[in-house]
PDB file of C-alpha atoms in Angstrom:
ATOM      1  CA  UNK A   1      17.771   7.552 -15.814  1.00 91.00           C
ATOM      2  CA  UNK A   2      16.223  10.913 -14.530  1.00 96.00           C
ATOM      3  CA  UNK A   3      17.548  14.407 -15.230  1.00 98.00           C
ATOM      4  CA  UNK A   4      17.873  17.893 -14.023  1.00 98.00           C
ATOM      5  CA  UNK A   5      17.865  20.661 -16.879  1.00 98.00           C
ATOM      6  CA  UNK A   6      19.353  24.133 -15.646  1.00 97.00           C
ATOM      7  CA  UNK A   7      17.436  27.027 -17.197  1.00 94.00           C
ATOM      8  CA  UNK A   8      17.353  30.823 -16.970  1.00 90.00           C
ATOM      9  CA  UNK A   9      14.428  32.848 -18.025  1.00 83.00           C
ATOM     10  CA  UNK A  10      16.927  35.312 -20.039  1.00 84.00           C
ATOM     11  CA  UNK A  11      18.709  32.455 -21.485  1.00 87.00           C
ATOM     12  CA  UNK A  12      20.733  32.997 -24.648  1.00 90.00           C
ATOM     13  CA  UNK A  13      19.686  29.465 -25.701  1.00 94.00           C
ATOM     14  CA  UNK A  14      16.905  28.631 -28.102  1.00 94.00           C
ATOM     15  CA  UNK A  15      14.647  27.119 -25.275  1.00 95.00           C
ATOM     16  CA  UNK A  16      10.723  26.961 -25.097  1.00 95.00           C
ATOM     17  CA  UNK A  17       9.613  25.550 -21.698  1.00 95.00           C
ATOM     18  CA  UNK A  18       8.292  21.968 -22.122  1.00 95.00           C
ATOM     19  CA  UNK A  19       8.850  22.040 -25.749  1.00 96.00           C
ATOM     20  CA  UNK A  20      12.489  21.914 -26.509  1.00 97.00           C
ATOM     21  CA  UNK A  21      15.616  22.395 -24.456  1.00 98.00           C
ATOM     22  CA  UNK A  22      18.880  23.779 -26.253  1.00 98.00           C
ATOM     23  CA  UNK A  23      22.180  22.494 -25.174  1.00 98.00           C
ATOM     24  CA  UNK A  24      25.941  22.290 -26.465  1.00 97.00           C
ATOM     25  CA  UNK A  25      27.600  19.103 -27.446  1.00 98.00           C
ATOM     26  CA  UNK A  26      29.479  18.459 -24.143  1.00 97.00           C
ATOM     27  CA  UNK A  27      26.038  17.420 -22.419  1.00 98.00           C
ATOM     28  CA  UNK A  28      25.006  15.122 -25.346  1.00 98.00           C
ATOM     29  CA  UNK A  29      25.920  11.830 -23.746  1.00 98.00           C
ATOM     30  CA  UNK A  30      24.055  12.857 -20.497  1.00 98.00           C
ATOM     31  CA  UNK A  31      20.673  13.835 -22.427  1.00 98.00           C
ATOM     32  CA  UNK A  32      21.029  10.649 -24.391  1.00 98.00           C
ATOM     33  CA  UNK A  33      20.857   8.650 -20.963  1.00 98.00           C
ATOM     34  CA  UNK A  34      17.620  10.612 -20.058  1.00 98.00           C
ATOM     35  CA  UNK A  35      15.731  10.022 -23.397  1.00 98.00           C
ATOM     36  CA  UNK A  36      12.389   8.259 -22.927  1.00 95.00           C
ATOM     37  CA  UNK A  37      12.500   9.143 -19.153  1.00 95.00           C
ATOM     38  CA  UNK A  38      11.740  12.312 -17.152  1.00 96.00           C
ATOM     39  CA  UNK A  39      13.527  15.604 -16.392  1.00 97.00           C
ATOM     40  CA  UNK A  40      12.948  18.550 -14.146  1.00 98.00           C
ATOM     41  CA  UNK A  41      13.639  22.030 -14.654  1.00 98.00           C
ATOM     42  CA  UNK A  42      16.072  23.775 -12.319  1.00 97.00           C
ATOM     43  CA  UNK A  43      15.642  27.621 -12.618  1.00 96.00           C
ATOM     44  CA  UNK A  44      18.581  29.744 -11.527  1.00 92.00           C
ATOM     45  CA  UNK A  45      17.670  33.096 -10.024  1.00 86.00           C
ATOM     46  CA  UNK A  46      19.274  36.477 -10.743  1.00 81.00           C
ATOM     47  CA  UNK A  47      20.653  36.442  -7.179  1.00 83.00           C
ATOM     48  CA  UNK A  48      23.284  33.734  -6.341  1.00 84.00           C
ATOM     49  CA  UNK A  49      21.770  30.724  -4.622  1.00 80.00           C
ATOM     50  CA  UNK A  50      18.219  31.672  -5.683  1.00 89.00           C
ATOM     51  CA  UNK A  51      17.743  28.520  -7.404  1.00 95.00           C
ATOM     52  CA  UNK A  52      14.287  26.530  -7.732  1.00 97.00           C
ATOM     53  CA  UNK A  53      12.807  23.307  -9.257  1.00 98.00           C
ATOM     54  CA  UNK A  54       9.824  24.628 -11.318  1.00 97.00           C
ATOM     55  CA  UNK A  55       8.357  21.812 -13.352  1.00 97.00           C
ATOM     56  CA  UNK A  56       8.850  18.322 -15.151  1.00 96.00           C
ATOM     57  CA  UNK A  57       8.643  16.768 -18.534  1.00 96.00           C
ATOM     58  CA  UNK A  58       9.521  13.741 -20.564  1.00 96.00           C
ATOM     59  CA  UNK A  59      12.549  13.752 -23.046  1.00 98.00           C
ATOM     60  CA  UNK A  60      11.326  12.112 -26.022  1.00 97.00           C
ATOM     61  CA  UNK A  61      14.048  12.694 -28.614  1.00 98.00           C
ATOM     62  CA  UNK A  62      17.198  14.631 -29.568  1.00 98.00           C
ATOM     63  CA  UNK A  63      17.864  16.425 -32.761  1.00 98.00           C
ATOM     64  CA  UNK A  64      21.094  18.460 -34.039  1.00 98.00           C
ATOM     65  CA  UNK A  65      20.679  22.213 -34.292  1.00 97.00           C
ATOM     66  CA  UNK A  66      21.149  22.653 -38.034  1.00 96.00           C
ATOM     67  CA  UNK A  67      21.981  26.351 -37.625  1.00 96.00           C
ATOM     68  CA  UNK A  68      24.566  26.186 -34.780  1.00 96.00           C
ATOM     69  CA  UNK A  69      27.357  23.720 -34.986  1.00 96.00           C
ATOM     70  CA  UNK A  70      27.900  21.615 -31.862  1.00 97.00           C
ATOM     71  CA  UNK A  71      24.437  22.099 -30.402  1.00 98.00           C
ATOM     72  CA  UNK A  72      21.342  20.000 -30.082  1.00 98.00           C
ATOM     73  CA  UNK A  73      17.841  20.049 -29.021  1.00 98.00           C
ATOM     74  CA  UNK A  74      16.088  17.702 -26.479  1.00 98.00           C
ATOM     75  CA  UNK A  75      12.465  17.648 -27.593  1.00 98.00           C
ATOM     76  CA  UNK A  76      10.019  17.302 -24.526  1.00 97.00           C
ATOM     77  CA  UNK A  77       6.494  16.397 -23.914  1.00 94.00           C
ATOM     78  CA  UNK A  78       4.081  15.809 -21.005  1.00 93.00           C
ATOM     79  CA  UNK A  79       5.403  19.042 -19.155  1.00 96.00           C
ATOM     80  CA  UNK A  80       3.639  20.262 -16.132  1.00 95.00           C
ATOM     81  CA  UNK A  81       4.195  23.233 -13.817  1.00 96.00           C
ATOM     82  CA  UNK A  82       4.897  22.509 -10.346  1.00 96.00           C
ATOM     83  CA  UNK A  83       2.316  23.809  -7.770  1.00 94.00           C
ATOM     84  CA  UNK A  84       5.040  25.964  -6.262  1.00 94.00           C
ATOM     85  CA  UNK A  85       8.847  26.724  -6.770  1.00 95.00           C
ATOM     86  CA  UNK A  86      10.827  24.301  -4.851  1.00 97.00           C
ATOM     87  CA  UNK A  87      13.988  25.783  -3.315  1.00 96.00           C
ATOM     88  CA  UNK A  88      16.956  23.446  -4.064  1.00 96.00           C
ATOM     89  CA  UNK A  89      18.151  23.594  -0.548  1.00 94.00           C
ATOM     90  CA  UNK A  90      14.723  22.681   1.080  1.00 93.00           C
ATOM     91  CA  UNK A  91      14.552  19.834   3.367  1.00 89.00           C
ATOM     92  CA  UNK A  92      18.482  19.343   3.339  1.00 92.00           C
ATOM     93  CA  UNK A  93      18.318  19.399  -0.648  1.00 94.00           C
ATOM     94  CA  UNK A  94      17.318  16.958  -3.247  1.00 95.00           C
ATOM     95  CA  UNK A  95      20.422  16.156  -5.335  1.00 95.00           C
ATOM     96  CA  UNK A  96      22.900  14.282  -3.228  1.00 93.00           C
ATOM     97  CA  UNK A  97      25.749  15.265  -5.426  1.00 94.00           C
ATOM     98  CA  UNK A  98      24.930  18.946  -5.353  1.00 94.00           C
ATOM     99  CA  UNK A  99      23.867  19.538  -1.825  1.00 93.00           C
ATOM    100  CA  UNK A 100      26.345  17.659   0.411  1.00 92.00           C
ATOM    101  CA  UNK A 101      25.647  16.255   3.967  1.00 86.00           C
ATOM    102  CA  UNK A 102      27.234  19.322   5.825  1.00 87.00           C
ATOM    103  CA  UNK A 103      24.974  21.610   3.664  1.00 86.00           C
ATOM    104  CA  UNK A 104      27.869  22.880   1.339  1.00 90.00           C
ATOM    105  CA  UNK A 105      27.250  23.202  -2.389  1.00 92.00           C
ATOM    106  CA  UNK A 106      29.353  21.126  -4.793  1.00 92.00           C
ATOM    107  CA  UNK A 107      30.544  23.586  -7.150  1.00 92.00           C
ATOM    108  CA  UNK A 108      31.721  21.004  -9.769  1.00 93.00           C
ATOM    109  CA  UNK A 109      28.230  19.824  -9.842  1.00 93.00           C
ATOM    110  CA  UNK A 110      26.476  23.125  -9.900  1.00 92.00           C
ATOM    111  CA  UNK A 111      28.185  24.491 -12.703  1.00 94.00           C
ATOM    112  CA  UNK A 112      26.512  21.699 -14.971  1.00 96.00           C
ATOM    113  CA  UNK A 113      23.685  22.609 -17.134  1.00 97.00           C
ATOM    114  CA  UNK A 114      22.383  18.918 -17.225  1.00 98.00           C
ATOM    115  CA  UNK A 115      22.784  16.656 -14.371  1.00 98.00           C
ATOM    116  CA  UNK A 116      21.648  13.034 -13.760  1.00 98.00           C
ATOM    117  CA  UNK A 117      19.743  11.920 -10.600  1.00 97.00           C
ATOM    118  CA  UNK A 118      18.341   8.803  -9.476  1.00 94.00           C
ATOM    119  CA  UNK A 119      14.710   7.729  -9.061  1.00 92.00           C
ATOM    120  CA  UNK A 120      14.559   8.368  -5.225  1.00 92.00           C
ATOM    121  CA  UNK A 121      15.899  12.066  -6.008  1.00 95.00           C
ATOM    122  CA  UNK A 122      13.461  12.552  -8.630  1.00 95.00           C
ATOM    123  CA  UNK A 123      10.708  11.340  -6.379  1.00 92.00           C
ATOM    124  CA  UNK A 124      11.275  13.637  -3.500  1.00 93.00           C
ATOM    125  CA  UNK A 125      11.433  16.642  -5.910  1.00 96.00           C
ATOM    126  CA  UNK A 126       8.033  15.681  -7.536  1.00 94.00           C
ATOM    127  CA  UNK A 127       6.512  15.027  -4.166  1.00 91.00           C
ATOM    128  CA  UNK A 128       7.680  18.491  -3.081  1.00 93.00           C
ATOM    129  CA  UNK A 129       6.583  20.172  -6.203  1.00 94.00           C
ATOM    130  CA  UNK A 130       3.317  18.534  -6.896  1.00 91.00           C
ATOM    131  CA  UNK A 131       1.360  17.839  -3.683  1.00 83.00           C
ATOM    132  CA  UNK A 132      -0.826  20.884  -2.995  1.00 78.00           C
ATOM    133  CA  UNK A 133      -4.455  20.600  -2.781  1.00 73.00           C
ATOM    134  CA  UNK A 134      -6.380  23.185  -4.826  1.00 65.00           C
ATOM    135  CA  UNK A 135      -7.644  26.442  -3.058  1.00 66.00           C
ATOM    136  CA  UNK A 136     -10.627  26.222  -4.819  1.00 59.00           C
ATOM    137  CA  UNK A 137     -11.895  22.329  -5.281  1.00 58.00           C
ATOM    138  CA  UNK A 138     -13.971  21.410  -8.253  1.00 57.00           C
ATOM    139  CA  UNK A 139     -17.808  21.832  -8.100  1.00 49.00           C
ATOM    140  CA  UNK A 140     -19.432  18.691  -6.410  1.00 43.00           C
ATOM    141  CA  UNK A 141     -21.126  18.057  -9.720  1.00 44.00           C
ATOM    142  CA  UNK A 142     -17.953  17.593 -11.690  1.00 46.00           C
ATOM    143  CA  UNK A 143     -17.863  13.800 -11.774  1.00 43.00           C
ATOM    144  CA  UNK A 144     -15.374  11.197 -13.021  1.00 41.00           C
ATOM    145  CA  UNK A 145     -16.703   8.823 -15.538  1.00 41.00           C
ATOM    146  CA  UNK A 146     -17.591   6.251 -13.078  1.00 41.00           C
ATOM    147  CA  UNK A 147     -20.104   8.958 -11.795  1.00 40.00           C
ATOM    148  CA  UNK A 148     -18.180   9.466  -8.202  1.00 40.00           C
ATOM    149  CA  UNK A 149     -17.365  12.795  -7.308  1.00 39.00           C
ATOM    150  CA  UNK A 150     -13.704  13.803  -7.810  1.00 38.00           C
ATOM    151  CA  UNK A 151     -13.542  15.909  -4.773  1.00 40.00           C
ATOM    152  CA  UNK A 152     -11.961  14.705  -1.608  1.00 39.00           C
ATOM    153  CA  UNK A 153      -8.408  14.532   0.018  1.00 36.00           C
ATOM    154  CA  UNK A 154      -5.630  13.519  -2.300  1.00 43.00           C
ATOM    155  CA  UNK A 155      -7.610  14.079  -5.554  1.00 45.00           C
ATOM    156  CA  UNK A 156      -5.340  16.747  -6.870  1.00 49.00           C
ATOM    157  CA  UNK A 157      -2.146  16.622  -4.878  1.00 49.00           C
ATOM    158  CA  UNK A 158       0.555  13.958  -5.806  1.00 44.00           C
ATOM    159  CA  UNK A 159       1.103  11.214  -3.702  1.00 43.00           C
ATOM    160  CA  UNK A 160       1.074  10.839   0.106  1.00 39.00           C
ATOM    161  CA  UNK A 161       4.272   9.000   0.207  1.00 37.00           C
ATOM    162  CA  UNK A 162       4.293   8.497   3.971  1.00 37.00           C
ATOM    163  CA  UNK A 163       0.993   6.838   3.845  1.00 37.00           C
ATOM    164  CA  UNK A 164       0.940   5.042   0.260  1.00 39.00           C
ATOM    165  CA  UNK A 165       4.438   4.796  -0.733  1.00 38.00           C
ATOM    166  CA  UNK A 166       6.592   3.240   1.907  1.00 34.00           C
ATOM    167  CA  UNK A 167       9.080   1.833  -0.864  1.00 35.00           C
ATOM    168  CA  UNK A 168       9.616   5.168  -2.656  1.00 33.00           C
ATOM    169  CA  UNK A 169      13.095   4.002  -4.029  1.00 34.00           C
ATOM    170  CA  UNK A 170      13.124   1.549  -6.893  1.00 39.00           C
ATOM    171  CA  UNK A 171      10.893   0.492  -9.676  1.00 40.00           C
ATOM    172  CA  UNK A 172       7.587   0.031  -8.086  1.00 47.00           C
ATOM    173  CA  UNK A 173       7.331   3.600  -6.804  1.00 54.00           C
ATOM    174  CA  UNK A 174       9.020   4.955 -10.167  1.00 61.00           C
ATOM    175  CA  UNK A 175       6.235   3.111 -12.188  1.00 60.00           C
ATOM    176  CA  UNK A 176       3.525   4.832  -9.942  1.00 69.00           C
ATOM    177  CA  UNK A 177       5.102   8.147 -10.567  1.00 72.00           C
ATOM    178  CA  UNK A 178       5.109   7.930 -14.188  1.00 74.00           C
ATOM    179  CA  UNK A 179       1.682   6.742 -14.315  1.00 78.00           C
ATOM    180  CA  UNK A 180       0.250   9.491 -12.310  1.00 78.00           C
ATOM    181  CA  UNK A 181       2.332  12.233 -14.398  1.00 85.00           C
ATOM    182  CA  UNK A 182       0.767  11.142 -17.494  1.00 82.00           C
ATOM    183  CA  UNK A 183      -2.802  10.645 -16.366  1.00 86.00           C
ATOM    184  CA  UNK A 184      -4.818  13.174 -18.253  1.00 89.00           C
ATOM    185  CA  UNK A 185      -7.650  13.815 -15.866  1.00 89.00           C
ATOM    186  CA  UNK A 186      -5.027  14.589 -13.001  1.00 88.00           C
ATOM    187  CA  UNK A 187      -3.138  16.718 -15.253  1.00 92.00           C
ATOM    188  CA  UNK A 188      -6.128  18.744 -16.204  1.00 93.00           C
ATOM    189  CA  UNK A 189      -7.115  19.495 -12.620  1.00 90.00           C
ATOM    190  CA  UNK A 190      -3.418  20.488 -11.878  1.00 93.00           C
ATOM    191  CA  UNK A 191      -3.546  22.758 -15.050  1.00 95.00           C
ATOM    192  CA  UNK A 192      -6.842  24.346 -14.153  1.00 94.00           C
ATOM    193  CA  UNK A 193      -5.493  24.990 -10.416  1.00 92.00           C
ATOM    194  CA  UNK A 194      -2.254  26.547 -11.936  1.00 95.00           C
ATOM    195  CA  UNK A 195      -4.183  28.867 -14.308  1.00 97.00           C
ATOM    196  CA  UNK A 196      -6.910  29.840 -11.791  1.00 95.00           C
ATOM    197  CA  UNK A 197      -4.119  30.958  -9.394  1.00 93.00           C
ATOM    198  CA  UNK A 198      -2.356  33.012 -12.240  1.00 96.00           C
ATOM    199  CA  UNK A 199      -5.299  34.730 -13.037  1.00 97.00           C
ATOM    200  CA  UNK A 200      -6.769  35.026  -9.597  1.00 93.00           C
ATOM    201  CA  UNK A 201      -9.950  33.379 -10.682  1.00 93.00           C
ATOM    202  CA  UNK A 202     -10.931  36.002 -13.191  1.00 96.00           C
ATOM    203  CA  UNK A 203     -11.996  35.663 -16.724  1.00 97.00           C
ATOM    204  CA  UNK A 204      -9.223  37.407 -19.032  1.00 98.00           C
ATOM    205  CA  UNK A 205     -11.862  38.221 -21.659  1.00 97.00           C
ATOM    206  CA  UNK A 206     -14.652  39.466 -19.611  1.00 96.00           C
ATOM    207  CA  UNK A 207     -12.908  40.860 -16.338  1.00 95.00           C
ATOM    208  CA  UNK A 208     -15.620  38.995 -14.531  1.00 92.00           C
ATOM    209  CA  UNK A 209     -14.570  37.091 -11.121  1.00 90.00           C
ATOM    210  CA  UNK A 210     -17.556  34.966 -10.321  1.00 83.00           C
ATOM    211  CA  UNK A 211     -17.573  32.845  -7.285  1.00 78.00           C
ATOM    212  CA  UNK A 212     -20.535  30.411  -6.230  1.00 74.00           C
ATOM    213  CA  UNK A 213     -21.971  29.981  -2.951  1.00 65.00           C
ATOM    214  CA  UNK A 214     -19.206  27.431  -1.864  1.00 68.00           C
ATOM    215  CA  UNK A 215     -16.466  29.661  -2.693  1.00 67.00           C
ATOM    216  CA  UNK A 216     -15.658  27.905  -5.987  1.00 75.00           C
ATOM    217  CA  UNK A 217     -14.627  30.013  -9.044  1.00 78.00           C
ATOM    218  CA  UNK A 218     -16.727  29.922 -12.253  1.00 86.00           C
ATOM    219  CA  UNK A 219     -13.658  30.637 -14.473  1.00 92.00           C
ATOM    220  CA  UNK A 220     -12.275  27.727 -16.545  1.00 95.00           C
ATOM    221  CA  UNK A 221      -8.620  27.125 -17.701  1.00 97.00           C
ATOM    222  CA  UNK A 222      -8.427  27.054 -21.429  1.00 98.00           C
ATOM    223  CA  UNK A 223      -5.576  25.496 -23.233  1.00 98.00           C
ATOM    224  CA  UNK A 224      -4.354  27.969 -26.137  1.00 98.00           C
ATOM    225  CA  UNK A 225      -2.843  25.107 -28.098  1.00 97.00           C
ATOM    226  CA  UNK A 226      -5.124  22.121 -27.100  1.00 96.00           C
ATOM    227  CA  UNK A 227      -3.245  19.008 -25.850  1.00 94.00           C
ATOM    228  CA  UNK A 228      -4.484  16.957 -28.806  1.00 94.00           C
ATOM    229  CA  UNK A 229      -2.704  19.150 -31.220  1.00 95.00           C
ATOM    230  CA  UNK A 230       0.516  19.246 -29.430  1.00 92.00           C
ATOM    231  CA  UNK A 231       0.217  21.676 -26.737  1.00 94.00           C
ATOM    232  CA  UNK A 232       1.079  21.091 -23.247  1.00 94.00           C
ATOM    233  CA  UNK A 233       0.288  22.049 -19.824  1.00 96.00           C
ATOM    234  CA  UNK A 234       2.430  25.008 -19.177  1.00 96.00           C
ATOM    235  CA  UNK A 235       0.665  27.841 -17.399  1.00 97.00           C
ATOM    236  CA  UNK A 236       1.862  29.930 -20.554  1.00 97.00           C
ATOM    237  CA  UNK A 237      -0.190  27.714 -22.772  1.00 98.00           C
ATOM    238  CA  UNK A 238      -3.270  28.470 -20.883  1.00 98.00           C
ATOM    239  CA  UNK A 239      -5.708  31.310 -20.047  1.00 98.00           C
ATOM    240  CA  UNK A 240      -8.550  31.776 -17.678  1.00 98.00           C
ATOM    241  CA  UNK A 241     -11.799  32.192 -19.512  1.00 97.00           C
ATOM    242  CA  UNK A 242     -15.627  31.875 -18.467  1.00 94.00           C
ATOM    243  CA  UNK A 243     -17.620  28.948 -19.815  1.00 92.00           C
ATOM    244  CA  UNK A 244     -19.273  30.660 -22.802  1.00 91.00           C
ATOM    245  CA  UNK A 245     -16.031  32.645 -23.641  1.00 95.00           C
ATOM    246  CA  UNK A 246     -14.093  29.376 -23.318  1.00 96.00           C
ATOM    247  CA  UNK A 247     -16.378  27.871 -25.888  1.00 95.00           C
ATOM    248  CA  UNK A 248     -15.938  30.377 -28.313  1.00 94.00           C
ATOM    249  CA  UNK A 249     -12.233  30.691 -28.072  1.00 97.00           C
ATOM    250  CA  UNK A 250     -11.909  26.710 -28.591  1.00 96.00           C
ATOM    251  CA  UNK A 251     -14.107  27.120 -31.767  1.00 95.00           C
ATOM    252  CA  UNK A 252     -12.212  29.835 -33.160  1.00 95.00           C
ATOM    253  CA  UNK A 253     -14.663  32.694 -32.594  1.00 95.00           C
ATOM    254  CA  UNK A 254     -12.321  34.647 -30.500  1.00 96.00           C
ATOM    255  CA  UNK A 255      -8.746  34.819 -30.186  1.00 97.00           C
ATOM    256  CA  UNK A 256      -5.954  36.869 -29.013  1.00 98.00           C
ATOM    257  CA  UNK A 257      -2.988  38.925 -30.463  1.00 98.00           C
ATOM    258  CA  UNK A 258       0.526  38.873 -29.214  1.00 98.00           C
ATOM    259  CA  UNK A 259      -0.154  42.354 -27.356  1.00 98.00           C
ATOM    260  CA  UNK A 260      -3.377  40.631 -25.699  1.00 98.00           C
ATOM    261  CA  UNK A 261      -5.677  42.633 -27.848  1.00 98.00           C
ATOM    262  CA  UNK A 262      -8.977  40.434 -28.105  1.00 97.00           C
ATOM    263  CA  UNK A 263      -9.885  39.237 -31.595  1.00 96.00           C
ATOM    264  CA  UNK A 264     -13.340  38.502 -32.764  1.00 94.00           C
ATOM    265  CA  UNK A 265     -14.243  36.482 -35.669  1.00 93.00           C
ATOM    266  CA  UNK A 266     -16.475  37.696 -38.591  1.00 90.00           C
ATOM    267  CA  UNK A 267     -18.349  34.323 -38.274  1.00 86.00           C
ATOM    268  CA  UNK A 268     -19.879  35.223 -34.877  1.00 82.00           C
ATOM    269  CA  UNK A 269     -23.671  35.510 -35.545  1.00 73.00           C
ATOM    270  CA  UNK A 270     -24.161  38.112 -32.815  1.00 74.00           C
ATOM    271  CA  UNK A 271     -22.262  41.111 -31.363  1.00 76.00           C
ATOM    272  CA  UNK A 272     -20.666  39.885 -28.334  1.00 80.00           C
ATOM    273  CA  UNK A 273     -19.066  43.186 -27.321  1.00 77.00           C
ATOM    274  CA  UNK A 274     -21.200  43.494 -24.448  1.00 85.00           C
ATOM    275  CA  UNK A 275     -19.522  40.313 -22.947  1.00 88.00           C
ATOM    276  CA  UNK A 276     -16.131  41.461 -23.287  1.00 93.00           C
ATOM    277  CA  UNK A 277     -13.820  44.010 -21.676  1.00 94.00           C
ATOM    278  CA  UNK A 278     -14.607  47.529 -23.197  1.00 94.00           C
ATOM    279  CA  UNK A 279     -11.008  48.105 -24.141  1.00 95.00           C
ATOM    280  CA  UNK A 280     -10.780  44.732 -25.792  1.00 96.00           C
ATOM    281  CA  UNK A 281      -7.549  44.159 -23.944  1.00 97.00           C
ATOM    282  CA  UNK A 282      -7.376  40.757 -22.084  1.00 98.00           C
ATOM    283  CA  UNK A 283      -6.508  40.795 -18.355  1.00 97.00           C
ATOM    284  CA  UNK A 284      -3.154  38.909 -18.157  1.00 98.00           C
ATOM    285  CA  UNK A 285      -0.891  38.291 -14.991  1.00 97.00           C
ATOM    286  CA  UNK A 286       1.420  40.896 -13.793  1.00 96.00           C
ATOM    287  CA  UNK A 287       4.300  38.293 -14.007  1.00 95.00           C
ATOM    288  CA  UNK A 288       5.342  38.155 -17.712  1.00 94.00           C
ATOM    289  CA  UNK A 289       6.458  34.613 -17.075  1.00 93.00           C
ATOM    290  CA  UNK A 290       2.872  33.681 -16.556  1.00 96.00           C
ATOM    291  CA  UNK A 291       1.275  35.392 -19.599  1.00 98.00           C
ATOM    292  CA  UNK A 292       0.350  33.712 -22.606  1.00 98.00           C
ATOM    293  CA  UNK A 293       3.291  32.756 -24.774  1.00 97.00           C
ATOM    294  CA  UNK A 294       3.573  34.308 -28.313  1.00 97.00           C
ATOM    295  CA  UNK A 295       4.222  30.678 -29.598  1.00 96.00           C
ATOM    296  CA  UNK A 296       0.760  29.423 -28.457  1.00 97.00           C
ATOM    297  CA  UNK A 297      -1.089  32.639 -29.383  1.00 98.00           C
ATOM    298  CA  UNK A 298       0.318  32.456 -32.904  1.00 98.00           C
ATOM    299  CA  UNK A 299      -0.671  28.828 -33.383  1.00 98.00           C
ATOM    300  CA  UNK A 300      -4.290  29.671 -32.108  1.00 98.00           C
ATOM    301  CA  UNK A 301      -4.526  32.547 -34.805  1.00 98.00           C
ATOM    302  CA  UNK A 302      -3.211  30.272 -37.522  1.00 97.00           C
ATOM    303  CA  UNK A 303      -4.685  27.135 -36.967  1.00 97.00           C
ATOM    304  CA  UNK A 304      -8.014  27.700 -35.067  1.00 96.00           C
ATOM    305  CA  UNK A 305      -9.300  31.387 -35.300  1.00 95.00           C
ATOM    306  CA  UNK A 306     -11.660  32.029 -38.038  1.00 91.00           C
ATOM    307  CA  UNK A 307     -10.968  35.611 -38.607  1.00 81.00           C
TER     308      UNK A 307
END
């Protein structure tokens, strides 16, 4: 069974997007039905009705909150941001029990922080949220393992359901959705797409925005906490870096403080100050919800940075 988890950026709950979802006991039964399956985030805006689906993840387990009686954590993995915020009323609405046929909202459903949805509803949300092609496709020399170029229609967007998924409802489509959502190469391209957009194709450490002759940006998307070490594909676990700087960041020769001051390792053989921004402050997005999360910056400093 798929689910919808309601979230607010200023929530008093102990949430971390894509990592853990904090909820009271009255939703425990519903969350238990979703364990091992997928959920989508439903973000409530400051204004009434300004609600959007923003990303999806897998619910892997539930544990009790030992510091707060009657509360639990849903632990998540395989999180990925949507290409865009999907308005909940778009195309007549996605959740049948939430947006009724006459367009009205079922208030009894709307107040629930955790909602169960069917595979067909989930598929429509995913198709709306993950079908954008990149503004800046990969270079022609970036190949798959089989030596074939990865460019071309449909390599980054989700599924063209009309052309390829005539039987979207039911197990066959559900299997294909799950297979693509966990495919590492596809997720890497999506992550790169989202991080490049957030940073406007500009390296956060150098301030350079280099574009090649075909209009493709040089900047890469670095995971702050690598996927192989428990990181996810949330844009806040990413930062846009040029190739050389990315290499140094991954090897712990550069890092970032919580106030976005660039940190250099004493193990650097040469002064790299000429490569970095003169004020040693990283360029980060104006939107705080796109900036590197302190949780991941702390992990990088403690586990990767060779101070």
